[in-house]
CSV table of C-alpha atoms in Angstrom, one decimal:
chain,number,residue,atom,x,y,z
A,1,UNK,CA,32.3,7.8,-20.8
A,2,UNK,CA,31.6,5.5,-17.9
A,3,UNK,CA,29.0,6.4,-15.3
A,4,UNK,CA,29.9,7.4,-11.8
A,5,UNK,CA,29.4,4.5,-9.3
A,6,UNK,CA,28.1,5.0,-5.7
A,7,UNK,CA,28.7,2.7,-2.9
A,8,UNK,CA,25.6,1.4,-1.1
A,9,UNK,CA,25.1,-0.8,2.0
A,10,UNK,CA,21.5,-2.1,2.4
A,11,UNK,CA,20.1,-4.6,4.8
A,12,UNK,CA,18.0,-7.1,2.6
A,13,UNK,CA,16.0,-9.7,4.4
A,14,UNK,CA,18.4,-9.4,7.4
A,15,UNK,CA,21.6,-9.6,5.5
A,16,UNK,CA,23.9,-6.5,4.9
A,17,UNK,CA,24.5,-6.2,1.2
A,18,UNK,CA,27.1,-3.9,-0.3
A,19,UNK,CA,27.6,-2.9,-3.9
A,20,UNK,CA,28.7,-0.1,-6.3
A,21,UNK,CA,25.9,1.1,-8.3
A,22,UNK,CA,25.1,3.7,-10.9
A,23,UNK,CA,22.7,6.5,-9.6
A,24,UNK,CA,20.1,5.4,-12.2
A,25,UNK,CA,19.8,1.9,-11.0
A,26,UNK,CA,16.3,1.5,-9.6
A,27,UNK,CA,15.8,-0.5,-6.5
A,28,UNK,CA,13.9,-3.2,-8.2
A,29,UNK,CA,16.7,-3.6,-10.8
A,30,UNK,CA,19.2,-3.6,-7.9
A,31,UNK,CA,17.3,-6.4,-6.2
A,32,UNK,CA,16.7,-8.5,-9.4
A,33,UNK,CA,19.8,-7.9,-11.4
A,34,UNK,CA,22.6,-7.2,-8.8
A,35,UNK,CA,21.4,-9.3,-5.9
A,36,UNK,CA,19.4,-11.9,-8.2
A,37,UNK,CA,16.5,-11.6,-5.8
A,38,UNK,CA,14.0,-12.2,-8.6
A,39,UNK,CA,10.9,-12.7,-6.5
A,40,UNK,CA,10.2,-9.0,-6.7
A,41,UNK,CA,8.7,-8.4,-10.0
A,42,UNK,CA,9.2,-5.6,-12.4
A,43,UNK,CA,6.0,-4.7,-14.1
A,44,UNK,CA,5.2,-1.3,-15.4
A,45,UNK,CA,8.5,0.4,-14.1
A,46,UNK,CA,6.8,3.7,-13.5
A,47,UNK,CA,4.7,3.3,-10.4
A,48,UNK,CA,1.3,2.2,-11.5
A,49,UNK,CA,1.2,-1.7,-11.0
A,50,UNK,CA,2.6,-2.3,-7.6
A,51,UNK,CA,4.3,-5.6,-8.6
A,52,UNK,CA,7.6,-4.3,-7.3
A,53,UNK,CA,6.3,-3.6,-3.8
A,54,UNK,CA,8.9,-4.2,-1.0
A,55,UNK,CA,8.9,-3.2,2.7
A,56,UNK,CA,11.3,-0.3,3.3
A,57,UNK,CA,12.0,-0.2,7.1
A,58,UNK,CA,8.7,-2.0,7.4
A,59,UNK,CA,6.5,0.1,5.1
A,60,UNK,CA,5.4,-1.0,1.7
A,61,UNK,CA,6.9,1.1,-1.2
A,62,UNK,CA,7.3,0.7,-4.9
A,63,UNK,CA,10.9,-0.4,-5.7
A,64,UNK,CA,10.6,1.0,-9.2
A,65,UNK,CA,10.2,4.5,-7.8
A,66,UNK,CA,13.4,4.6,-5.8
A,67,UNK,CA,16.9,4.5,-6.9
A,68,UNK,CA,19.1,2.0,-5.1
A,69,UNK,CA,21.4,4.9,-3.9
A,70,UNK,CA,18.4,6.3,-2.0
A,71,UNK,CA,18.0,3.1,0.0
A,72,UNK,CA,21.7,3.3,1.3
A,73,UNK,CA,21.7,2.5,5.0
A,74,UNK,CA,18.0,1.4,5.1
A,75,UNK,CA,16.4,-2.0,5.7
A,76,UNK,CA,14.5,-3.9,3.2
A,77,UNK,CA,12.3,-6.9,3.2
A,78,UNK,CA,11.4,-8.6,-0.1
A,79,UNK,CA,9.1,-11.5,-0.8
A,80,UNK,CA,11.9,-13.9,-0.3
A,81,UNK,CA,12.1,-12.6,3.3
A,82,UNK,CA,8.5,-13.3,4.2
A,83,UNK,CA,8.7,-17.1,4.1
A,84,UNK,CA,9.4,-18.9,7.3
A,85,UNK,CA,13.2,-19.4,8.1
A,86,UNK,CA,13.2,-22.9,6.8
A,87,UNK,CA,11.7,-21.7,3.4
A,88,UNK,CA,8.2,-22.9,3.8
A,89,UNK,CA,5.4,-20.4,3.1
A,90,UNK,CA,4.2,-18.3,5.9
A,91,UNK,CA,0.3,-18.1,6.9
A,92,UNK,CA,-0.3,-15.4,4.4
A,93,UNK,CA,1.5,-17.2,1.5
A,94,UNK,CA,-0.3,-20.4,2.3
A,95,UNK,CA,-3.7,-18.5,2.4
A,96,UNK,CA,-2.9,-17.3,-1.1
A,97,UNK,CA,-2.6,-20.9,-2.3
A,98,UNK,CA,-5.6,-22.1,-0.3
A,99,UNK,CA,-8.0,-19.4,-1.6
A,100,UNK,CA,-6.7,-19.7,-5.2
A,101,UNK,CA,-5.6,-16.0,-5.0
A,102,UNK,CA,-3.2,-16.3,-7.9
A,103,UNK,CA,-3.3,-17.4,-11.6
A,104,UNK,CA,-0.3,-16.2,-13.5
A,105,UNK,CA,1.4,-15.0,-10.3
A,106,UNK,CA,2.9,-11.8,-11.7
A,107,UNK,CA,1.2,-9.6,-9.1
A,108,UNK,CA,1.5,-12.0,-6.4
A,109,UNK,CA,4.8,-10.9,-4.6
A,110,UNK,CA,3.5,-7.3,-4.6
A,111,UNK,CA,0.1,-8.3,-3.4
A,112,UNK,CA,1.7,-10.4,-0.5
A,113,UNK,CA,4.0,-7.7,0.5
A,114,UNK,CA,1.2,-5.1,0.6
A,115,UNK,CA,-1.1,-7.5,2.5
A,116,UNK,CA,1.7,-8.5,4.9
A,117,UNK,CA,2.3,-4.8,5.8
A,118,UNK,CA,-1.6,-4.4,6.4
A,119,UNK,CA,-1.8,-7.4,8.7
A,120,UNK,CA,1.3,-6.3,10.7
A,121,UNK,CA,-0.4,-3.0,11.3
A,122,UNK,CA,-3.9,-4.3,11.6
A,123,UNK,CA,-4.5,-8.0,12.7
A,124,UNK,CA,-8.2,-7.9,11.9
A,125,UNK,CA,-8.8,-5.5,9.0
A,126,UNK,CA,-12.3,-4.9,7.6
A,127,UNK,CA,-12.9,-5.7,4.0
A,128,UNK,CA,-12.7,-2.1,3.0
A,129,UNK,CA,-9.2,-1.8,4.6
A,130,UNK,CA,-8.0,-4.8,2.8
A,131,UNK,CA,-9.2,-3.3,-0.6
A,132,UNK,CA,-7.5,0.0,0.3
A,133,UNK,CA,-4.2,-1.8,1.3
A,134,UNK,CA,-4.1,-3.6,-2.1
A,135,UNK,CA,-5.6,-0.6,-4.1
A,136,UNK,CA,-2.1,0.2,-5.5
A,137,UNK,CA,-1.6,-3.3,-6.9
A,138,UNK,CA,-3.0,-4.3,-10.2
A,139,UNK,CA,-3.9,-7.9,-10.9
A,140,UNK,CA,-5.0,-8.8,-14.4
A,141,UNK,CA,-6.3,-12.3,-14.1
A,142,UNK,CA,-7.6,-13.3,-10.7
A,143,UNK,CA,-10.1,-10.6,-10.3
A,144,UNK,CA,-9.2,-9.5,-6.8
A,145,UNK,CA,-12.1,-11.3,-4.9
A,146,UNK,CA,-10.0,-14.4,-4.1
A,147,UNK,CA,-7.1,-12.1,-3.2
A,148,UNK,CA,-9.4,-10.3,-0.6
A,149,UNK,CA,-10.6,-13.8,0.5
A,150,UNK,CA,-7.0,-15.0,1.0
A,151,UNK,CA,-6.1,-12.1,3.1
A,152,UNK,CA,-9.2,-12.5,5.3
A,153,UNK,CA,-8.2,-16.1,5.6
A,154,UNK,CA,-4.6,-15.2,6.6
A,155,UNK,CA,-5.9,-12.7,9.1
A,156,UNK,CA,-8.0,-15.5,10.7
A,157,UNK,CA,-5.1,-18.0,10.6
A,158,UNK,CA,-2.7,-15.5,12.1
A,159,UNK,CA,-5.1,-15.1,15.1
A,160,UNK,CA,-7.0,-12.0,14.2
A,161,UNK,CA,-10.6,-12.3,13.1
A,162,UNK,CA,-11.3,-11.7,9.6
A,163,UNK,CA,-13.9,-9.2,8.6
B,1,UNK,CA,12.0,2.4,-18.9
B,2,UNK,CA,15.3,3.5,-17.5
B,3,UNK,CA,16.3,7.0,-16.6
B,4,UNK,CA,19.1,8.7,-18.4
B,5,UNK,CA,22.4,8.8,-16.5
B,6,UNK,CA,22.8,11.4,-13.7
B,7,UNK,CA,25.0,12.1,-10.8
B,8,UNK,CA,23.7,12.0,-7.2
B,9,UNK,CA,24.3,14.0,-4.1
B,10,UNK,CA,22.8,13.6,-0.5
B,11,UNK,CA,23.7,16.9,1.3
B,12,UNK,CA,23.6,16.8,5.0
B,13,UNK,CA,21.9,20.2,5.3
B,14,UNK,CA,19.5,22.5,3.7
B,15,UNK,CA,22.1,25.1,3.2
B,16,UNK,CA,24.3,22.6,1.4
B,17,UNK,CA,21.4,21.5,-0.8
B,18,UNK,CA,20.8,25.1,-1.8
B,19,UNK,CA,24.5,25.6,-2.6
B,20,UNK,CA,24.5,22.5,-4.8
B,21,UNK,CA,21.3,23.8,-6.5
B,22,UNK,CA,22.9,27.2,-7.1
B,23,UNK,CA,26.0,25.4,-8.5
B,24,UNK,CA,24.2,23.1,-10.9
B,25,UNK,CA,21.2,25.5,-11.8
B,26,UNK,CA,18.7,24.1,-14.2
B,27,UNK,CA,20.7,20.8,-14.7
B,28,UNK,CA,19.8,19.7,-11.1
B,29,UNK,CA,16.6,18.5,-9.6
B,30,UNK,CA,15.7,18.0,-6.0
B,31,UNK,CA,14.3,14.6,-5.1
B,32,UNK,CA,12.5,13.8,-1.9
B,33,UNK,CA,10.0,11.0,-2.2
B,34,UNK,CA,10.4,10.8,-6.0
B,35,UNK,CA,6.9,9.5,-6.6
B,36,UNK,CA,6.3,12.0,-9.4
B,37,UNK,CA,9.9,12.6,-10.6
B,38,UNK,CA,11.0,9.0,-10.9
B,39,UNK,CA,8.3,8.1,-13.3
B,40,UNK,CA,9.1,11.2,-15.3
B,41,UNK,CA,12.7,10.3,-15.5
B,42,UNK,CA,11.9,6.6,-16.4
B,43,UNK,CA,9.8,8.1,-19.3
B,44,UNK,CA,12.7,10.5,-20.0
B,45,UNK,CA,10.3,13.3,-19.7
B,46,UNK,CA,12.8,14.7,-17.2
B,47,UNK,CA,16.6,14.2,-17.7
B,48,UNK,CA,18.3,16.1,-14.9
B,49,UNK,CA,22.1,15.8,-14.8
B,50,UNK,CA,22.2,15.9,-11.1
B,51,UNK,CA,19.8,14.6,-8.4
B,52,UNK,CA,20.0,16.3,-5.1
B,53,UNK,CA,18.4,14.1,-2.4
B,54,UNK,CA,16.7,16.1,0.4
B,55,UNK,CA,14.6,13.2,1.7
B,56,UNK,CA,16.7,12.8,4.9
B,57,UNK,CA,16.9,16.5,5.8
B,58,UNK,CA,15.6,17.0,9.4
B,59,UNK,CA,15.2,20.6,8.6
B,60,UNK,CA,12.3,19.8,6.2
B,61,UNK,CA,10.4,17.5,8.7
B,62,UNK,CA,8.8,20.1,11.0
B,63,UNK,CA,5.2,19.8,12.0
B,64,UNK,CA,4.1,22.5,14.3
B,65,UNK,CA,1.6,25.2,15.4
B,66,UNK,CA,3.7,28.1,16.7
B,67,UNK,CA,2.8,29.3,20.1
B,68,UNK,CA,1.6,32.7,20.9
B,69,UNK,CA,-1.2,34.7,19.1
B,70,UNK,CA,-0.1,36.1,15.9
B,71,UNK,CA,-0.9,39.7,14.8
B,72,UNK,CA,-3.7,38.4,12.4
B,73,UNK,CA,-5.1,36.2,15.2
B,74,UNK,CA,-5.8,33.6,12.6
B,75,UNK,CA,-2.7,31.5,13.5
B,76,UNK,CA,-1.1,29.0,11.3
B,77,UNK,CA,0.0,25.4,11.1
B,78,UNK,CA,3.5,24.7,9.6
B,79,UNK,CA,4.4,21.5,7.8
B,80,UNK,CA,7.9,21.0,6.4
B,81,UNK,CA,8.0,20.3,2.7
B,82,UNK,CA,9.8,17.0,3.3
B,83,UNK,CA,7.1,15.5,5.5
B,84,UNK,CA,5.9,12.4,4.0
B,85,UNK,CA,2.2,12.2,3.0
B,86,UNK,CA,1.6,9.1,5.2
B,87,UNK,CA,3.2,11.0,8.3
B,88,UNK,CA,0.8,14.0,7.8
B,89,UNK,CA,-2.1,11.8,7.2
B,90,UNK,CA,-1.7,10.2,10.7
B,91,UNK,CA,-0.1,13.1,12.7
B,92,UNK,CA,-2.6,14.2,15.5
B,93,UNK,CA,-1.8,17.8,15.4
B,94,UNK,CA,-1.9,17.9,11.5
B,95,UNK,CA,-5.4,16.1,11.6
B,96,UNK,CA,-6.7,18.6,14.2
B,97,UNK,CA,-5.2,21.7,12.7
B,98,UNK,CA,-5.8,21.0,8.9
B,99,UNK,CA,-8.4,18.3,8.8
B,100,UNK,CA,-9.1,19.2,5.1
B,101,UNK,CA,-5.7,17.9,4.3
B,102,UNK,CA,-6.1,14.6,6.2
B,103,UNK,CA,-9.3,14.0,4.2
B,104,UNK,CA,-7.6,14.9,0.8
B,105,UNK,CA,-4.6,12.6,1.6
B,106,UNK,CA,-6.9,9.6,1.5
B,107,UNK,CA,-7.3,10.3,-2.2
B,108,UNK,CA,-3.6,10.7,-3.0
B,109,UNK,CA,-2.1,7.8,-4.7
B,110,UNK,CA,-1.9,4.6,-2.8
B,111,UNK,CA,-0.4,3.4,0.4
B,112,UNK,CA,2.9,2.6,-1.3
B,113,UNK,CA,3.3,6.0,-2.8
B,114,UNK,CA,2.1,7.9,0.3
B,115,UNK,CA,4.8,6.2,2.2
B,116,UNK,CA,7.4,7.9,0.1
B,117,UNK,CA,5.7,11.0,-1.4
B,118,UNK,CA,6.0,14.2,0.4
B,119,UNK,CA,3.8,17.1,0.9
B,120,UNK,CA,6.1,19.7,-0.7
B,121,UNK,CA,7.1,17.3,-3.5
B,122,UNK,CA,3.4,17.1,-4.6
B,123,UNK,CA,3.1,20.9,-4.6
B,124,UNK,CA,6.2,21.6,-6.7
B,125,UNK,CA,5.3,18.9,-9.1
B,126,UNK,CA,2.3,21.3,-10.0
B,127,UNK,CA,-0.1,18.7,-11.4
B,128,UNK,CA,-3.5,20.4,-12.0
B,129,UNK,CA,-5.4,17.4,-10.6
B,130,UNK,CA,-3.2,17.0,-7.4
B,131,UNK,CA,-5.2,17.0,-4.1
B,132,UNK,CA,-2.5,18.5,-1.8
B,133,UNK,CA,-2.0,21.4,-4.1
B,134,UNK,CA,-5.7,22.0,-4.3
B,135,UNK,CA,-6.0,22.0,-0.6
B,136,UNK,CA,-3.1,24.6,-0.3
B,137,UNK,CA,-5.0,26.9,-2.7
B,138,UNK,CA,-8.3,26.5,-1.2
B,139,UNK,CA,-7.0,27.3,2.3
B,140,UNK,CA,-4.8,30.1,0.9
B,141,UNK,CA,-1.6,28.5,2.2
B,142,UNK,CA,1.9,30.3,2.2
B,143,UNK,CA,4.8,28.6,0.6
B,144,UNK,CA,8.4,29.3,1.9
B,145,UNK,CA,11.1,29.0,-0.7
B,146,UNK,CA,14.8,29.1,0.1
B,147,UNK,CA,17.9,29.7,-2.1
B,148,UNK,CA,21.4,30.7,-1.2
B,149,UNK,CA,20.4,34.3,-1.0
B,150,UNK,CA,17.5,33.8,1.4
B,151,UNK,CA,13.8,33.1,1.9
B,152,UNK,CA,10.9,34.2,-0.3
B,153,UNK,CA,7.3,33.6,0.4
B,154,UNK,CA,4.6,32.9,-2.2
B,155,UNK,CA,1.0,32.4,-1.6
B,156,UNK,CA,-0.1,29.0,-3.1
B,157,UNK,CA,-2.8,30.6,-5.1
B,158,UNK,CA,0.0,32.4,-7.1
B,159,UNK,CA,2.4,29.6,-7.2
B,160,UNK,CA,0.8,27.4,-10.0
B,161,UNK,CA,1.1,28.8,-13.5
B,162,UNK,CA,0.3,26.1,-15.9
B,163,UNK,CA,0.3,22.2,-16.0
B,164,UNK,CA,3.6,21.1,-14.2
B,165,UNK,CA,4.8,24.7,-14.3
B,166,UNK,CA,5.0,26.7,-11.1
B,167,UNK,CA,6.7,30.0,-10.2
B,168,UNK,CA,9.7,28.2,-8.3
B,169,UNK,CA,13.2,29.0,-9.7
B,170,UNK,CA,15.6,26.3,-10.5
B,171,UNK,CA,17.8,27.3,-7.6
B,172,UNK,CA,15.0,27.4,-5.1
B,173,UNK,CA,13.8,24.7,-2.6
B,174,UNK,CA,10.3,24.6,-1.1
B,175,UNK,CA,10.9,24.4,2.6
B,176,UNK,CA,7.6,25.0,4.4
B,177,UNK,CA,3.9,25.2,3.8
B,178,UNK,CA,1.9,27.4,6.2
B,179,UNK,CA,-1.8,26.7,6.5
B,180,UNK,CA,-4.1,29.5,8.1
B,181,UNK,CA,-6.0,28.0,11.2
B,182,UNK,CA,-9.1,30.3,10.9
B,183,UNK,CA,-8.9,31.1,14.6
B,184,UNK,CA,-10.0,34.7,14.3
B,185,UNK,CA,-13.7,33.9,13.9
B,186,UNK,CA,-14.4,33.2,17.5
B,187,UNK,CA,-14.5,30.4,20.0
B,188,UNK,CA,-18.0,29.5,19.2
B,189,UNK,CA,-17.5,29.0,15.6
B,190,UNK,CA,-17.7,25.6,14.2
B,191,UNK,CA,-15.4,24.4,11.4
B,192,UNK,CA,-16.3,21.8,8.9
B,193,UNK,CA,-14.7,20.4,5.7
B,194,UNK,CA,-14.9,17.9,3.0
B,195,UNK,CA,-13.0,16.6,0.0
B,196,UNK,CA,-14.4,14.5,-2.8
B,197,UNK,CA,-13.4,13.4,-6.3
B,198,UNK,CA,-14.2,11.3,-9.2
B,199,UNK,CA,-11.4,9.1,-10.8
B,200,UNK,CA,-11.2,6.0,-12.9
B,201,UNK,CA,-9.7,4.1,-10.1
B,202,UNK,CA,-9.4,5.3,-6.4
B,203,UNK,CA,-5.9,6.8,-6.3
B,204,UNK,CA,-5.5,7.5,-9.9
B,205,UNK,CA,-5.4,11.1,-11.2
B,206,UNK,CA,-8.7,12.9,-10.5
B,207,UNK,CA,-10.9,13.6,-13.4
B,208,UNK,CA,-12.4,16.3,-11.2
B,209,UNK,CA,-11.9,17.0,-7.5
B,210,UNK,CA,-13.5,19.4,-5.2
B,211,UNK,CA,-13.0,20.5,-1.5
B,212,UNK,CA,-14.5,22.9,0.8
B,213,UNK,CA,-13.9,24.3,4.4
B,214,UNK,CA,-16.6,26.3,6.1
B,215,UNK,CA,-17.0,28.1,9.4
B,216,UNK,CA,-20.5,28.3,10.9
B,217,UNK,CA,-21.5,30.4,13.9
B,218,UNK,CA,-23.4,28.8,16.9
B,219,UNK,CA,-26.7,29.5,15.0
B,220,UNK,CA,-25.6,27.6,11.8
B,221,UNK,CA,-24.9,30.7,9.9
B,222,UNK,CA,-21.9,30.7,7.5
B,223,UNK,CA,-19.1,33.0,8.6
B,224,UNK,CA,-16.6,31.9,6.1
B,225,UNK,CA,-16.4,29.5,3.1
B,226,UNK,CA,-13.6,28.5,0.8
B,227,UNK,CA,-13.8,26.0,-1.9
B,228,UNK,CA,-12.0,24.9,-5.0
B,229,UNK,CA,-11.9,22.5,-7.9
B,230,UNK,CA,-9.1,20.4,-9.2
B,231,UNK,CA,-8.7,18.8,-12.7
B,232,UNK,CA,-11.0,21.4,-14.2
B,233,UNK,CA,-8.4,23.9,-15.3
B,234,UNK,CA,-4.7,24.2,-16.1
B,235,UNK,CA,-4.0,24.7,-12.3
B,236,UNK,CA,-5.6,23.8,-9.0
B,237,UNK,CA,-8.4,26.3,-8.6
B,238,UNK,CA,-9.4,28.1,-5.5
B,239,UNK,CA,-12.8,29.9,-6.0
B,240,UNK,CA,-12.7,32.8,-3.4
B,241,UNK,CA,-15.4,34.6,-5.3
B,242,UNK,CA,-18.0,32.0,-4.2
B,243,UNK,CA,-17.7,32.9,-0.6
B,244,UNK,CA,-20.1,35.8,-0.7
B,245,UNK,CA,-22.8,33.3,-2.2
B,246,UNK,CA,-22.4,31.4,0.9
B,247,UNK,CA,-21.6,33.7,3.9
B,248,UNK,CA,-24.6,34.7,5.9
B,249,UNK,CA,-26.7,31.7,4.7
B,250,UNK,CA,-27.4,28.5,6.5
B,251,UNK,CA,-25.8,26.5,3.6
B,252,UNK,CA,-29.3,25.6,2.7
B,253,UNK,CA,-30.0,23.8,-0.5
B,254,UNK,CA,-30.7,27.0,-2.3
B,255,UNK,CA,-27.3,28.6,-1.4
B,256,UNK,CA,-25.4,25.3,-2.3
B,257,UNK,CA,-27.0,25.1,-5.6
B,258,UNK,CA,-26.3,28.7,-6.4
B,259,UNK,CA,-22.7,28.2,-5.5
B,260,UNK,CA,-22.4,24.9,-7.5
B,261,UNK,CA,-23.8,26.6,-10.6
B,262,UNK,CA,-21.6,29.6,-10.2
B,263,UNK,CA,-18.5,27.2,-9.9
B,264,UNK,CA,-19.5,25.3,-13.0
B,265,UNK,CA,-19.8,28.7,-14.8
B,266,UNK,CA,-16.4,29.9,-13.6
B,267,UNK,CA,-14.4,27.0,-14.8
B,268,UNK,CA,-13.3,26.3,-18.4
B,269,UNK,CA,-12.3,22.6,-18.3
B,270,UNK,CA,-10.7,20.8,-21.3
B,271,UNK,CA,-12.0,17.5,-22.7
B,272,UNK,CA,-9.5,14.6,-23.1
B,273,UNK,CA,-9.4,10.9,-23.7
B,274,UNK,CA,-10.7,10.3,-20.1
B,275,UNK,CA,-13.6,12.8,-19.9
B,276,UNK,CA,-15.2,15.5,-22.0
B,277,UNK,CA,-15.2,19.1,-21.1
B,278,UNK,CA,-19.0,18.9,-20.5
B,279,UNK,CA,-18.6,15.9,-18.3
B,280,UNK,CA,-15.9,17.5,-16.3
B,281,UNK,CA,-18.2,20.6,-15.9
B,282,UNK,CA,-21.0,18.4,-14.8
B,283,UNK,CA,-18.8,16.7,-12.2
B,284,UNK,CA,-17.5,20.0,-11.0
B,285,UNK,CA,-21.2,21.0,-10.2
B,286,UNK,CA,-22.1,17.8,-8.5
B,287,UNK,CA,-18.9,17.6,-6.5
B,288,UNK,CA,-19.2,21.2,-5.2
B,289,UNK,CA,-22.8,20.4,-4.1
B,290,UNK,CA,-21.4,17.3,-2.3
B,291,UNK,CA,-18.6,18.9,-0.5
B,292,UNK,CA,-20.5,21.9,0.6
B,293,UNK,CA,-23.2,19.6,2.1
B,294,UNK,CA,-20.6,17.3,3.7
B,295,UNK,CA,-18.8,20.3,5.1
B,296,UNK,CA,-21.9,21.7,6.6
B,297,UNK,CA,-22.6,18.4,8.3
B,298,UNK,CA,-19.0,18.1,9.5
B,299,UNK,CA,-19.3,21.5,11.1
B,300,UNK,CA,-22.7,20.6,12.8
B,301,UNK,CA,-21.1,17.4,14.0
B,302,UNK,CA,-18.3,19.4,15.2
B,303,UNK,CA,-20.1,21.5,17.9
B,304,UNK,CA,-18.9,19.5,20.9
B,305,UNK,CA,-15.6,18.0,20.0
B,306,UNK,CA,-13.4,20.1,18.0
B,307,UNK,CA,-14.5,23.9,18.1
B,308,UNK,CA,-11.7,25.7,16.3
B,309,UNK,CA,-9.1,25.9,19.2
């Protein structure tokens, strides 16, 4: 028995993408396997680690905790959509390099998406606000301090003053 | 970690959603934010044949305080079951009407989950350590459930039966939650509230949580007090029997200690991998003391700005 397919039309990084998907296809699998946008990482696949964070209509959400059909008609921004138009890293991505905020890099796309959402809403966050914003993202090697430093650095570079 | 196959429907109205639930019965599950259901489906602890998506139903997005003085003079605040946690966290009317919920929401999951998770979804999930469910019980909220035959009301305090088990029927949809506003205690009364919990990581399941809402008269005497404990029983636990230990006092240390001791005696927590039963009982006592002290301070601070409206 073949599974029922559902049409979806989702704006991904400014581009309208259409596909037929099974209902159980998670948004992260849709991004990675259907669209081949593998910057979004699949970690725990049950909503604990935050590696799969994407922006849904500008708000950070976990793409493993949504089915692609639920995103029909909505607008998504993934890590691929955060770089500058010519593909070079933006200020936040640069800051992650500069402050050594990644080692293995597995959590990095989720961390950057979460931090991006924070800085869009709050240009000069206090340290506790930075920690709250990335509180749903697990890193198992950097140790968080450099990630917090990178977000402060990015806030300063973007024109806000870091806490 | 992939869900078993299912079919998906996104009805345009609540009536249509209820008809689909009636048609598919226990094989169907409603999905709103999906922040509890999707992980359960990924682990195949839940295997619905149908998912009915109610996340876009405008009928479930209401946030309001009905005008006019109700018969009980207490008044109530209404929140639609589909209102996202991040929306209620920020909504000015919600913050002013049910400040205890605004405080509790800071402890619910993480930014990413609160952006999707709903108030009603957390309640029907029925987790014994859930903050939203605890606040609904402590404030004696009323739940409105709808099916194709009409509307039923159930007090939150009677809704939770066991871990992940509530009194909702498979064909029912939780539509609204109504929180009493405690207006009936006079314009001079000062309201204060507090929520606190201990968990392994902020945003993880609470080992134990506690919250309290108190109303003091202009003299600082307690007119009403409600408190409860999460994670220390099979359901979120309101402890209305503790009110009499606090009402009439100035919430001095003696009264607070007596209430905390009584709370620790009333609960019968279970031990598990994360915390022993004794540790949970200890946390319950400490957290009840903390939230009563904090609620009192909050009420005293409240004299000028908030009153009770």
